[in-house]
Short mmCIF file of C-alpha atoms and ligand atoms in Angstrom, two decimals:
data_model
loop_
_atom_site.label_atom_id
_atom_site.label_comp_id
_atom_site.label_asym_id
_atom_site.label_seq_id
_atom_site.Cartn_x
_atom_site.Cartn_y
_atom_site.Cartn_z
CA MET A 1 6.81 -21.98 -24.93
CA THR A 2 4.83 -19.99 -27.21
CA VAL A 3 4.92 -16.47 -25.28
CA ASP A 4 7.97 -14.42 -26.83
CA LEU A 5 9.60 -12.37 -24.44
CA SER A 6 12.58 -11.40 -26.80
CA PRO A 7 11.24 -7.75 -27.65
CA TYR A 8 11.59 -6.87 -24.20
CA LEU A 9 14.96 -8.23 -23.20
CA SER A 10 16.90 -5.11 -24.42
CA ALA A 11 15.62 -3.44 -21.37
CA VAL A 12 18.04 -5.32 -19.03
CA PRO A 13 21.51 -3.84 -18.72
CA ASP A 14 24.34 -5.92 -19.95
CA ALA A 15 26.24 -5.13 -16.70
CA VAL A 16 23.56 -6.82 -14.63
CA VAL A 17 23.63 -9.78 -16.79
CA GLU A 18 27.40 -10.03 -16.58
CA ARG A 19 27.56 -9.81 -12.83
CA ILE A 20 24.95 -12.49 -12.33
CA ARG A 21 26.65 -14.60 -14.93
CA GLY A 22 30.09 -14.28 -13.21
CA ALA A 23 28.72 -14.85 -9.50
CA LYS A 24 29.49 -18.07 -7.73
CA ARG A 25 28.29 -16.93 -4.14
CA VAL A 26 25.53 -14.46 -3.97
CA LEU A 27 24.07 -12.88 -0.92
CA ALA A 28 20.65 -11.70 -2.21
CA VAL A 29 18.68 -9.54 0.24
CA SER A 30 14.96 -8.40 0.30
CA HIS A 31 13.27 -5.48 1.87
CA GLU A 32 12.24 -5.48 5.64
CA ASN A 33 8.63 -6.16 6.40
CA PRO A 34 8.84 -8.38 3.09
CA ASP A 35 5.92 -8.89 0.67
CA ALA A 36 5.57 -11.01 -2.23
CA ASP A 37 7.38 -8.95 -4.74
CA THR A 38 10.88 -8.76 -2.70
CA VAL A 39 10.53 -12.45 -1.48
CA GLY A 40 9.65 -13.58 -5.05
CA ALA A 41 12.30 -11.66 -6.70
CA THR A 42 14.89 -12.80 -4.28
CA LEU A 43 13.84 -16.36 -4.80
CA GLY A 44 14.01 -15.71 -8.50
CA VAL A 45 17.71 -14.78 -7.91
CA VAL A 46 18.38 -17.94 -6.04
CA ARG A 47 16.79 -20.05 -8.91
CA MET A 48 18.63 -18.21 -11.69
CA VAL A 49 21.97 -18.51 -10.02
CA GLU A 50 21.64 -21.83 -9.03
CA ARG A 51 20.78 -23.24 -12.67
CA LEU A 52 23.88 -21.31 -13.77
CA GLY A 53 26.15 -23.14 -11.26
CA GLY A 54 26.59 -20.59 -8.35
CA ARG A 55 25.04 -20.60 -4.84
CA VAL A 56 22.63 -18.06 -3.28
CA ASP A 57 21.77 -17.34 0.26
CA PRO A 58 18.50 -15.52 0.16
CA VAL A 59 18.35 -12.90 3.38
CA CYS A 60 15.41 -10.86 5.01
CA THR A 61 16.00 -9.25 8.30
CA ASP A 62 12.50 -9.97 9.30
CA PRO A 63 10.92 -13.67 9.29
CA VAL A 64 8.76 -14.16 6.12
CA PRO A 65 5.16 -14.15 7.08
CA PRO A 66 3.46 -17.58 6.72
CA ILE A 67 0.94 -16.19 4.20
CA TYR A 68 3.98 -16.57 1.45
CA ASP A 69 4.55 -20.16 2.61
CA PHE A 70 3.00 -21.34 -0.88
CA ILE A 71 6.29 -20.00 -2.39
CA ASP A 72 8.66 -22.80 -2.71
CA GLY A 73 11.73 -21.80 -0.93
CA VAL A 74 10.54 -19.38 1.34
CA GLU A 75 12.04 -21.64 4.00
CA LEU A 76 15.76 -20.80 2.66
CA PHE A 77 15.52 -17.34 3.84
CA ARG A 78 17.69 -16.51 6.83
CA THR A 79 17.97 -13.28 8.80
CA ASP A 80 21.59 -12.78 8.51
CA PRO A 81 24.15 -13.85 5.84
CA ASP A 82 26.38 -16.94 6.46
CA PRO A 83 29.39 -15.78 8.27
CA ALA A 84 31.28 -18.80 6.68
CA ALA A 85 30.51 -17.82 3.36
CA HIS A 86 32.61 -16.21 0.94
CA TYR A 87 30.08 -14.10 -0.77
CA ASP A 88 31.13 -12.24 -4.37
CA LEU A 89 27.89 -10.41 -5.25
CA LEU A 90 25.13 -8.57 -3.28
CA VAL A 91 21.87 -8.56 -5.05
CA LEU A 92 19.19 -6.13 -3.45
CA SER A 93 15.62 -6.75 -5.06
CA ASP A 94 12.86 -4.23 -4.56
CA CYS A 95 14.53 -1.95 -2.15
CA ALA A 96 14.05 1.70 -2.99
CA THR A 97 17.19 2.79 -1.16
CA PRO A 98 20.12 0.54 0.43
CA GLU A 99 18.45 1.04 3.94
CA ARG A 100 15.14 -0.81 2.92
CA VAL A 101 17.11 -4.05 3.76
CA GLY A 102 16.49 -2.89 7.37
CA PRO A 103 18.58 -3.70 10.42
CA VAL A 104 20.51 -6.66 8.72
CA GLY A 105 22.56 -3.78 6.68
CA GLU A 106 23.44 -2.18 9.84
CA ARG A 107 24.77 -5.45 11.45
CA HIS A 108 26.60 -6.20 8.38
CA ARG A 109 27.52 -2.87 7.16
CA GLU A 110 31.12 -3.63 6.09
CA LEU A 111 30.19 -6.71 4.09
CA PHE A 112 27.34 -4.74 2.28
CA GLU A 113 29.57 -1.89 1.51
CA ARG A 114 32.52 -4.06 0.37
CA LEU A 115 30.73 -6.56 -2.03
CA PRO A 116 29.98 -5.67 -5.89
CA ARG A 117 26.34 -5.21 -6.10
CA VAL A 118 23.28 -5.47 -8.44
CA VAL A 119 20.16 -3.37 -7.67
CA ILE A 120 17.00 -4.68 -9.45
CA ASP A 121 14.11 -2.31 -8.36
CA HIS A 122 11.19 -0.42 -9.69
CA HIS A 123 10.55 2.49 -7.30
CA ALA A 124 10.27 5.64 -9.14
CA SER A 125 11.90 7.10 -5.99
CA ASN A 126 15.48 5.08 -6.16
CA ALA A 127 18.15 7.04 -6.74
CA ALA A 128 20.88 4.52 -7.10
CA LEU A 129 23.12 5.23 -9.89
CA ALA A 130 26.12 2.65 -9.61
CA GLU A 131 26.93 0.48 -12.86
CA ALA A 132 24.88 -2.42 -12.12
CA ASP A 133 21.81 -0.78 -10.48
CA TRP A 134 18.93 -1.44 -12.81
CA ILE A 135 15.83 0.98 -11.82
CA ASP A 136 12.69 0.61 -13.89
CA PRO A 137 9.71 2.64 -12.74
CA ASP A 138 7.67 1.36 -15.84
CA ALA A 139 8.05 -2.13 -14.18
CA ALA A 140 4.99 -3.04 -12.31
CA ALA A 141 6.93 -5.55 -10.00
CA THR A 142 10.52 -6.34 -9.68
CA CYS A 143 9.69 -9.90 -10.26
CA GLU A 144 8.62 -8.49 -13.82
CA MET A 145 12.37 -7.12 -14.05
CA VAL A 146 13.49 -10.57 -12.75
CA ALA A 147 11.86 -12.73 -15.30
CA LEU A 148 13.20 -10.61 -18.14
CA LEU A 149 16.82 -10.99 -16.43
CA VAL A 150 16.30 -14.96 -16.16
CA THR A 151 15.27 -15.02 -19.84
CA CYS A 152 18.23 -12.97 -20.77
CA LEU A 153 20.35 -15.41 -19.00
CA GLY A 154 19.21 -18.33 -21.30
CA VAL A 155 17.33 -19.85 -18.25
CA PRO A 156 14.22 -21.27 -19.77
CA LEU A 157 11.21 -19.87 -17.43
CA GLY A 158 9.22 -23.07 -18.45
CA SER A 159 11.93 -25.37 -16.79
CA ASP A 160 11.17 -24.34 -13.18
CA ARG A 161 7.44 -24.28 -11.90
CA ALA A 162 8.70 -23.04 -8.62
CA LEU A 163 10.53 -19.94 -10.42
CA ALA A 164 7.52 -19.10 -12.35
CA THR A 165 5.35 -19.16 -9.32
CA ALA A 166 7.69 -17.23 -7.26
CA LEU A 167 7.66 -14.37 -9.92
CA MET A 168 4.08 -14.67 -10.66
CA ALA A 169 3.50 -14.07 -6.88
CA GLY A 170 5.28 -10.50 -7.00
CA ILE A 171 3.43 -9.38 -10.10
CA VAL A 172 0.10 -10.31 -8.64
CA MET A 173 0.79 -8.56 -5.50
CA ASP A 174 2.07 -5.44 -7.09
CA THR A 175 -0.48 -5.03 -9.46
CA ALA A 176 -3.67 -6.31 -7.27
CA THR A 177 -4.05 -9.07 -9.93
CA PHE A 178 -3.55 -6.52 -12.88
CA ALA A 179 -6.16 -3.96 -11.35
CA HIS A 180 -3.54 -1.26 -10.92
CA PRO A 181 -2.42 1.01 -13.53
CA ASN A 182 1.04 -0.09 -13.38
CA ALA A 183 0.06 -3.29 -15.18
CA THR A 184 1.39 -2.85 -18.93
CA PRO A 185 1.50 -4.75 -22.11
CA ARG A 186 4.94 -6.04 -20.91
CA THR A 187 3.60 -6.98 -17.14
CA LEU A 188 0.86 -9.08 -19.41
CA ALA A 189 3.43 -10.62 -21.55
CA VAL A 190 5.73 -11.67 -18.65
CA SER A 191 2.74 -12.93 -16.83
CA ALA A 192 1.50 -15.24 -19.88
CA ALA A 193 4.96 -16.62 -20.10
CA LEU A 194 4.74 -17.37 -16.24
CA VAL A 195 1.45 -19.00 -16.47
CA GLU A 196 2.40 -20.99 -19.41
CA ALA A 197 5.30 -22.14 -17.34
CA GLY A 198 2.99 -23.35 -14.79
CA ALA A 199 2.49 -20.43 -12.29
CA PRO A 200 -1.15 -21.14 -10.83
CA LEU A 201 -2.22 -17.50 -11.17
CA SER A 202 -5.70 -17.88 -9.84
CA ASP A 203 -4.76 -19.59 -6.69
CA ILE A 204 -1.82 -17.11 -6.21
CA SER A 205 -4.46 -14.22 -6.38
CA ARG A 206 -6.61 -15.97 -3.89
CA ARG A 207 -4.05 -16.66 -1.47
CA LEU A 208 -2.65 -12.93 -1.70
CA TYR A 209 -5.90 -11.24 -1.86
CA ARG A 210 -8.96 -13.29 -1.38
CA SER A 211 -8.22 -15.44 1.71
CA LYS A 212 -7.72 -14.41 5.23
CA PRO A 213 -7.90 -15.80 8.74
CA GLU A 214 -10.83 -14.73 10.68
CA ASN A 215 -8.99 -12.72 12.94
CA GLN A 216 -7.81 -10.51 10.23
CA LEU A 217 -11.14 -9.80 9.06
CA ARG A 218 -12.11 -8.83 12.63
CA LEU A 219 -8.94 -6.44 12.58
CA PHE A 220 -9.96 -5.10 9.32
CA GLY A 221 -13.63 -4.36 10.74
CA ARG A 222 -12.09 -2.52 13.56
CA VAL A 223 -9.99 -0.15 11.27
CA LEU A 224 -12.44 0.48 8.66
CA ASP A 225 -15.15 1.20 11.29
CA ARG A 226 -12.79 4.06 12.52
CA LEU A 227 -12.45 5.65 8.90
CA THR A 228 -12.68 9.36 9.27
CA SER A 229 -12.87 11.99 6.37
CA PHE A 230 -11.94 15.38 5.69
CA ASP A 231 -12.77 18.11 3.29
CA GLU A 232 -15.98 16.60 1.77
CA GLY A 233 -14.13 13.06 1.43
CA ARG A 234 -11.15 14.32 -0.32
CA VAL A 235 -8.94 12.80 2.46
CA VAL A 236 -9.68 9.72 4.32
CA ALA A 237 -7.73 8.01 6.90
CA SER A 238 -7.92 5.44 9.74
CA THR A 239 -5.84 4.25 12.55
CA LEU A 240 -4.68 0.75 13.46
CA LEU A 241 -3.51 0.42 17.12
CA ASP A 242 -1.34 -1.88 18.75
CA ALA A 243 -4.32 -2.53 20.97
CA ASP A 244 -6.33 -3.69 17.67
CA LEU A 245 -3.52 -6.09 17.12
CA ALA A 246 -3.87 -7.35 20.73
CA ALA A 247 -7.58 -7.49 20.78
CA THR A 248 -7.83 -9.53 17.64
CA GLY A 249 -4.89 -11.75 18.01
CA THR A 250 -3.25 -10.45 14.88
CA GLN A 251 0.43 -9.39 13.94
CA PRO A 252 1.59 -6.25 12.11
CA PRO A 253 1.69 -8.05 8.59
CA HIS A 254 -2.17 -8.66 8.90
CA SER A 255 -2.67 -5.13 8.23
CA GLU A 256 -1.67 -5.64 4.45
CA GLY A 257 -4.68 -4.94 2.42
CA ILE A 258 -6.74 -2.44 4.80
CA ILE A 259 -5.11 0.62 2.83
CA ASP A 260 -6.54 -0.91 -0.40
CA LEU A 261 -9.86 -0.92 1.06
CA LEU A 262 -9.66 2.73 2.60
CA ALA A 263 -8.75 3.79 -0.86
CA GLN A 264 -11.85 2.63 -2.29
CA ALA A 265 -13.24 5.64 -0.64
CA GLU A 266 -15.13 7.21 -3.68
CA ARG A 267 -14.18 10.64 -3.36
CA ALA A 268 -10.98 10.25 -1.73
CA GLU A 269 -7.88 11.81 -3.46
CA VAL A 270 -5.45 10.84 -0.49
CA ALA A 271 -6.14 7.51 1.64
CA ILE A 272 -3.83 7.02 4.76
CA LEU A 273 -3.59 4.26 7.21
CA PHE A 274 -1.64 5.14 10.44
CA LYS A 275 -0.34 2.24 12.03
CA GLU A 276 1.01 2.40 15.50
CA ALA A 277 4.33 0.86 16.35
CA GLY A 278 5.05 1.59 19.77
CA GLU A 279 6.62 5.18 19.88
CA THR A 280 6.63 5.47 16.20
CA THR A 281 3.98 5.06 13.29
CA ARG A 282 4.14 3.60 9.85
CA ILE A 283 1.96 5.14 7.48
CA SER A 284 0.59 3.75 4.10
CA VAL A 285 -0.81 6.15 1.50
CA ARG A 286 -2.80 5.62 -1.67
CA THR A 287 -3.78 8.31 -4.24
CA LYS A 288 -6.01 8.71 -7.19
CA PRO A 289 -4.32 8.59 -10.78
CA GLY A 290 -4.03 12.15 -11.78
CA GLY A 291 -3.80 13.74 -8.26
CA VAL A 292 -1.60 13.84 -5.33
CA ASP A 293 1.83 12.22 -5.79
CA ALA A 294 2.12 9.88 -3.04
CA THR A 295 6.08 9.95 -3.07
CA VAL A 296 5.84 13.44 -2.62
CA LEU A 297 3.53 13.54 0.20
CA THR A 298 5.52 10.75 2.07
CA GLY A 299 8.71 12.12 1.00
CA LEU A 300 8.06 15.12 3.48
CA PHE A 301 8.34 12.46 6.07
CA GLY A 302 11.18 10.58 4.91
CA GLY A 303 9.39 7.88 3.01
CA GLY A 304 8.73 7.07 -0.66
CA GLY A 305 7.42 4.32 -3.00
CA HIS A 306 5.31 4.95 -6.19
CA ALA A 307 3.28 7.90 -7.01
CA ARG A 308 0.06 6.12 -6.18
CA ALA A 309 1.21 3.92 -3.55
CA ALA A 310 3.92 4.93 -1.03
CA GLY A 311 4.69 4.47 2.81
CA ALA A 312 6.91 6.19 5.62
CA THR A 313 7.96 5.74 9.25
CA LEU A 314 7.47 8.69 11.38
CA PRO A 315 9.48 8.78 14.75
CA LEU A 316 6.31 10.10 16.44
CA PRO A 317 3.61 8.38 18.42
CA VAL A 318 0.35 7.89 16.47
CA ASP A 319 -1.75 11.21 17.46
CA ARG A 320 1.27 13.22 16.60
CA ALA A 321 1.79 11.78 13.27
CA ARG A 322 -1.75 11.97 12.44
CA ASP A 323 -1.89 15.58 12.99
CA ALA A 324 1.41 16.36 11.05
CA VAL A 325 0.69 14.07 8.02
CA LEU A 326 -3.10 14.99 7.78
CA ALA A 327 -2.31 18.72 7.51
CA GLU A 328 -0.08 17.99 4.61
CA ALA A 329 -2.46 15.62 2.84
CA ARG A 330 -5.42 17.98 3.35
CA LYS A 331 -3.13 20.76 1.45
CA ALA A 332 -1.95 18.38 -1.27
CA ALA A 333 -5.79 17.14 -1.90
CA ALA A 334 -7.00 20.68 -1.96
CA ALA A 335 -4.61 21.52 -4.73
CA VAL A 336 -5.80 18.87 -6.94
CA ALA A 337 -8.02 20.29 -9.68
CA ARG A 338 -10.58 17.80 -11.19
P1 5GP B 401 2.55 -0.07 1.78
O1 5GP B 401 1.86 0.99 1.99
O2 5GP B 401 1.89 -1.06 1.09
O3 5GP B 401 3.50 -0.62 2.87
O4 5GP B 401 3.67 0.49 0.54
C1 5GP B 401 3.35 1.10 -0.41
C2 5GP B 401 4.55 1.28 -1.38
O5 5GP B 401 5.60 2.06 -0.73
C3 5GP B 401 5.43 0.07 -1.42
O6 5GP B 401 5.76 0.11 -2.90
C4 5GP B 401 6.73 0.17 -0.55
O7 5GP B 401 7.85 -0.45 -1.27
C5 5GP B 401 6.79 1.57 -0.44
N1 5GP B 401 7.29 1.97 0.90
C6 5GP B 401 6.56 1.68 1.98
N2 5GP B 401 7.17 2.11 3.16
C7 5GP B 401 8.15 2.72 2.49
C8 5GP B 401 9.48 3.59 3.30
O8 5GP B 401 9.41 3.80 4.47
N3 5GP B 401 10.23 4.04 2.45
C9 5GP B 401 10.20 4.12 1.21
N4 5GP B 401 11.31 4.56 0.35
N5 5GP B 401 9.20 3.27 0.49
C10 5GP B 401 8.40 2.92 1.22
MN1 MN B 402 7.56 -3.98 -5.56
#
């Protein structure tokens, strides 16, 4: 390997390295509605602990969507811990709060509270403070952090193409292939190491961002056609109804990517996608650099994420959620001075 990650390894806390090194039977949990970053990071934990002689069960409360099938190991995910296993460590990856694991955390509350834990996350809104909670908002992706951890543990990235692919997928996902401002020199150095280790970068990028079933494109068309803008375009919004999914034969994960198209609206300080989910509404929010902090806006509704990309779930039907969120978004956008 010619790419040298050693200048970056001091960022990895000793407590995290020690807990991972000492673990024999790990419960590695991703967030609900999984994306490539949480999936890749969790599988990274699987590979790394296995290389060190331990065993890991990757768990996600939701089935992993088929678009991630190209990542070796997704078939290992289960929706619940193994009742027969004697776990000695819980690892949460890419979860801004412990509740982000979703219903599996409620189904196994006692286990989740009892196990020693490691948290690996890059959300600025994460308030976790325990000894082995590693929160790095400067990391573009949780997978970037896991790549450093793997290297700290002496597991060569170059020895495992599947590991490199899983970690590369998370970085490609969370940077939109290095297009977002979160991609730093460290992100690129880690990515160079992963590509050197055999991660098929352009193939991963195509699969995650430039390849869609036709029904998904039709879904995008319906939602984009419904774009509404406010205040000379400073706020743009659209709505994805359950009826759109039914009409196009798509599932909720197919909405991934629509918000990033809405956010291309030239003048928009805030772009919002409202996603009907029965009697509740999921929102995705994107904001322009130097403008509205998306974690502040979504925080008003119990959500969070990153300054430029955040989300929330509101216990309101979509029309009422729209009224409530748009009022706050228009106020926040009006306060931005350019
Ligand atoms: P997306 O809009 O792509 O679903 O999410 C954008 C970002 O916000 C992601 O980094 C995601 O982890 C975070 N996020 C989305 N929904 C929530 C939520 O309900 N709570 C918190 N804390 N973060 C969220
Ligand atoms: Mn992430």
